[in-house]
Short mmCIF file of C-alpha atoms in Angstrom, two decimals:
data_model
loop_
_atom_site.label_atom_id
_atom_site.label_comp_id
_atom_site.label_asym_id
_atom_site.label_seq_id
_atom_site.Cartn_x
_atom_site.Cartn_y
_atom_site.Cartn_z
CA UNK E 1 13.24 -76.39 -54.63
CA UNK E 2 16.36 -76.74 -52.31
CA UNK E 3 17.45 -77.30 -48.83
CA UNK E 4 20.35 -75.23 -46.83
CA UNK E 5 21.26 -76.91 -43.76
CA UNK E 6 21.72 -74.40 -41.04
CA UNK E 7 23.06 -76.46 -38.46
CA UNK E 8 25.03 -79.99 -37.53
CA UNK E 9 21.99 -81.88 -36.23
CA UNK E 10 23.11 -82.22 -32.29
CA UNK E 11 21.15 -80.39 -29.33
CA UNK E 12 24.75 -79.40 -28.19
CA UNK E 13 25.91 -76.14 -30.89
CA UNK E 14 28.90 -74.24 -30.26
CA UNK E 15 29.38 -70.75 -31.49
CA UNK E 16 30.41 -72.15 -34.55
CA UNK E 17 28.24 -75.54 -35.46
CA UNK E 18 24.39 -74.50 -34.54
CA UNK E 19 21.80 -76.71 -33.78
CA UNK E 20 19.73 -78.56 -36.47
CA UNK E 21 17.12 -76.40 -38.21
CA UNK E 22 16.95 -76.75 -42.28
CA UNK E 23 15.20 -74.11 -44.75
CA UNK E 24 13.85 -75.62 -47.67
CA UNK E 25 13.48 -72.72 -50.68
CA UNK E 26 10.18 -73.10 -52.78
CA UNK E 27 9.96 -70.01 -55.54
CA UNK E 28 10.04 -67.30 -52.70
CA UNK E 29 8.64 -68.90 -50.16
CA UNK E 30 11.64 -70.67 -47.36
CA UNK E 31 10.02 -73.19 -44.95
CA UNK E 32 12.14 -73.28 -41.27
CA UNK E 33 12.68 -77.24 -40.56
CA UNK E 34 12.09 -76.72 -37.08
CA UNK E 35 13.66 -73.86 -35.10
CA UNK E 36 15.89 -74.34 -32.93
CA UNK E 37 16.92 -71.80 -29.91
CA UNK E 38 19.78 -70.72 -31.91
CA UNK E 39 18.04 -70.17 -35.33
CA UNK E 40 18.34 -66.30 -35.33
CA UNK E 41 21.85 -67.07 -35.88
CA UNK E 42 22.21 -69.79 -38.23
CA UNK E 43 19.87 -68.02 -40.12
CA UNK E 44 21.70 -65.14 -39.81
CA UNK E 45 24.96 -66.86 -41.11
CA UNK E 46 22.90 -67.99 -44.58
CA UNK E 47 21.86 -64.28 -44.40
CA UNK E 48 18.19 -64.87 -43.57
CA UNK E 49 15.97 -63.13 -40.97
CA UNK E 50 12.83 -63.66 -39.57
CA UNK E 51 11.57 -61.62 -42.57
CA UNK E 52 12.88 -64.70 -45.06
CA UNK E 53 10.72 -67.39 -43.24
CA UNK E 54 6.69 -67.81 -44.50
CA UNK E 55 6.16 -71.28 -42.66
CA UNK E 56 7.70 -73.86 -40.00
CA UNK E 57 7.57 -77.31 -39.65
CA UNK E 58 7.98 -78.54 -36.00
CA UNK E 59 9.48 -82.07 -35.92
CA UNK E 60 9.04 -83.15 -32.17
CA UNK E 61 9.35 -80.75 -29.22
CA UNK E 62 12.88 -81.11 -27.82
CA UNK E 63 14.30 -77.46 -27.30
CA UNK E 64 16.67 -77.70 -30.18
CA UNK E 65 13.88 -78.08 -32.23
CA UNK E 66 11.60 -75.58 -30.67
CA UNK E 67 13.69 -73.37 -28.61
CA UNK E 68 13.33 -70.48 -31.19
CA UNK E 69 9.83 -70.51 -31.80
CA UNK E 70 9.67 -67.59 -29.13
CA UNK E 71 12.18 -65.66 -30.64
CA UNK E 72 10.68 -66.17 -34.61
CA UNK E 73 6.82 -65.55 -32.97
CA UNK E 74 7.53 -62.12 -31.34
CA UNK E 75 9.86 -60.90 -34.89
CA UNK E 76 6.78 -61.13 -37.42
CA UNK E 77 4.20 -60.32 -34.33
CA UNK E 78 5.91 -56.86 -33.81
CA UNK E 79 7.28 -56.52 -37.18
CA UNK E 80 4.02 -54.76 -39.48
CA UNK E 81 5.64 -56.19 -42.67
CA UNK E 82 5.33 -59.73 -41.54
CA UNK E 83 2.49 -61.68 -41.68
CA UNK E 84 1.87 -64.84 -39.45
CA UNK E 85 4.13 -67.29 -40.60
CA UNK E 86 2.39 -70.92 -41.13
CA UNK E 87 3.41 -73.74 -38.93
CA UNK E 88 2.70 -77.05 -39.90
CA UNK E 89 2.33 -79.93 -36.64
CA UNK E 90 1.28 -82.89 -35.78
CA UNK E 91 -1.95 -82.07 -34.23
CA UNK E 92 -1.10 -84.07 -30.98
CA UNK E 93 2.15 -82.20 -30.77
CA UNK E 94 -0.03 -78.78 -30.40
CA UNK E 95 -1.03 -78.22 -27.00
CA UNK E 96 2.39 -79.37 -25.34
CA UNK E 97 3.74 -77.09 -27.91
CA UNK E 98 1.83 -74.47 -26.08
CA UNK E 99 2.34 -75.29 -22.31
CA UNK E 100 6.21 -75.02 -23.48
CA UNK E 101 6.21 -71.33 -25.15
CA UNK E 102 3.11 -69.73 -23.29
CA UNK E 103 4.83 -68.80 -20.07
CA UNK E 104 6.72 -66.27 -22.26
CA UNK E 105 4.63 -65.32 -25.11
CA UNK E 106 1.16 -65.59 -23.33
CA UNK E 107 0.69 -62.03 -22.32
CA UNK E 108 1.06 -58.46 -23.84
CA UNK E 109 -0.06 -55.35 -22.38
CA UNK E 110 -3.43 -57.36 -21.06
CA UNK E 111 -4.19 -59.23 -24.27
CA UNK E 112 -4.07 -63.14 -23.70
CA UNK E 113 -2.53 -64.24 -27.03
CA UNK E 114 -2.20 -67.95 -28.32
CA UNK E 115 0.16 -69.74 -30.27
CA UNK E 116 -2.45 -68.72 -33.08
CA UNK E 117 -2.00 -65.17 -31.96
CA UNK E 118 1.72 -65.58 -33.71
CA UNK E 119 1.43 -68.28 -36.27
CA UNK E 120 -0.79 -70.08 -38.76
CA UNK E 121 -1.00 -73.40 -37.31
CA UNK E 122 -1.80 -76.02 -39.62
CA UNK E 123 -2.17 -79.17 -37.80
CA UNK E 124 -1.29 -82.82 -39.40
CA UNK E 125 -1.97 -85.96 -38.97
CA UNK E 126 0.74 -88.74 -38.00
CA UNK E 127 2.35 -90.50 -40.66
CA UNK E 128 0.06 -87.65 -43.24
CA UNK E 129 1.74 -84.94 -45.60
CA UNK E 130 1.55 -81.42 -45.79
CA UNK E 131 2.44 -79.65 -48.98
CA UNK E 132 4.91 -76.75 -49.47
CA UNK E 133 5.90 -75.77 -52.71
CA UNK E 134 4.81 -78.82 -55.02
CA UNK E 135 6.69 -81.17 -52.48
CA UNK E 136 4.56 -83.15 -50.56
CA UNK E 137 6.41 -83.29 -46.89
CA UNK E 138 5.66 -86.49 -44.73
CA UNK E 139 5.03 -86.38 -40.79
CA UNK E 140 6.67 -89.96 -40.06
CA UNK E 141 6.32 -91.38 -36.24
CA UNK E 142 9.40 -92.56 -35.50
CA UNK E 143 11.33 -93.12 -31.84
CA UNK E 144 13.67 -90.79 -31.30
CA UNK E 145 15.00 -91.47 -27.93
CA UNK E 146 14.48 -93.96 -25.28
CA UNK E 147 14.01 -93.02 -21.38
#
C-alpha cells in the first residue's frame, strides 16, 4: 500500500499547489482521499484519471473536499468502462452531501438520478473503520473549524 499526496492541504490552490485530496494505492485498486474541485488536475499531474479511481472517502463536506465529486460522478457515469466507484461516508454526512451536488447532477434527459445513481455509497459510522486494501481506515470526529 502507499499514499501520493496530490495537493498542499489548504482550500486556497493555485495553478501550481492544488487542494488537498490523497490516493492511497492498494494492489490495483487507488482510493481518492476526498476530492476536491480541482482533483481532475492533481490527478492529472500524478497521471491518473477518473478511470484510475475505484473508491472515495469523503472527509467532511467543505468544497475542497467535495467540490469534485460532480466532476468524478458524471466521468465513470458516461464513461461504459467505468463502473460506480465506491464512496465510503459517514452516514450523517450523506444527505447534506446530496443537497450540495444534486442541483447539478440530479437530472438527465428526465431520469431523476441519486448520489447512488453515480457511486457506491458505503455509509460509516463515526469514530468506525472501513477497510480498503487490508488497511483498516478510521472515520475520527474531530473539530475542524470554529464559527
Amino acid at each position: 500500500m502507499n499514499i501520493q499526496f496530490a495537493g498542499v492541504g489548504s482550500a486556497f490552490a493555485t495553478q501550481d499547489y492544488w487542494q488537498s485530496n490523497m490516493v492511497v494505492k492498494a494492489g490495483d485498486q487507488r482510493l481518492l482521499v476526498d476530492c476536491g474541485s480541482d482533483a481532475r488536475f492533481s490527478l492529472k499531474e500524478l497521471g491518473l484519471t477518473h478511470k484510475d479511481i475505484n473508491a472515495v472517502y469523503i472527509s467532511h463536506l467543505h468544497a475542497d473536499h467535495i467540490g469534485g465529486l460532480e466532476w468524478l460522478g458524471f466521468c465513470t457515469y458516461f464513461d461504459p468502462e467505468c463502473s460506480r466507484p465506491k464512496m465510503f461516508i459517514v452516514e450523517e454526512l450523506i444527505d447534506d452531501l446530496w443537497q450540495s451536488l444534486k442541483a447539478g447532477m440530479q437530472s438527465h434527459e428526465g431520469l431523476v438520478l441519486t448520489l447512488e445513481s453515480f457511486f457506491d455509497v458505503v455509509p460509516i459510522k463515526i469514530n468506525n473503520f472501513f477497510v480498503f486494501g487490508d488497511a483498516k481506515f478510521y472515520s475520527v470526529k474531530t473539530v475542524h473549524i470554529m464559527n
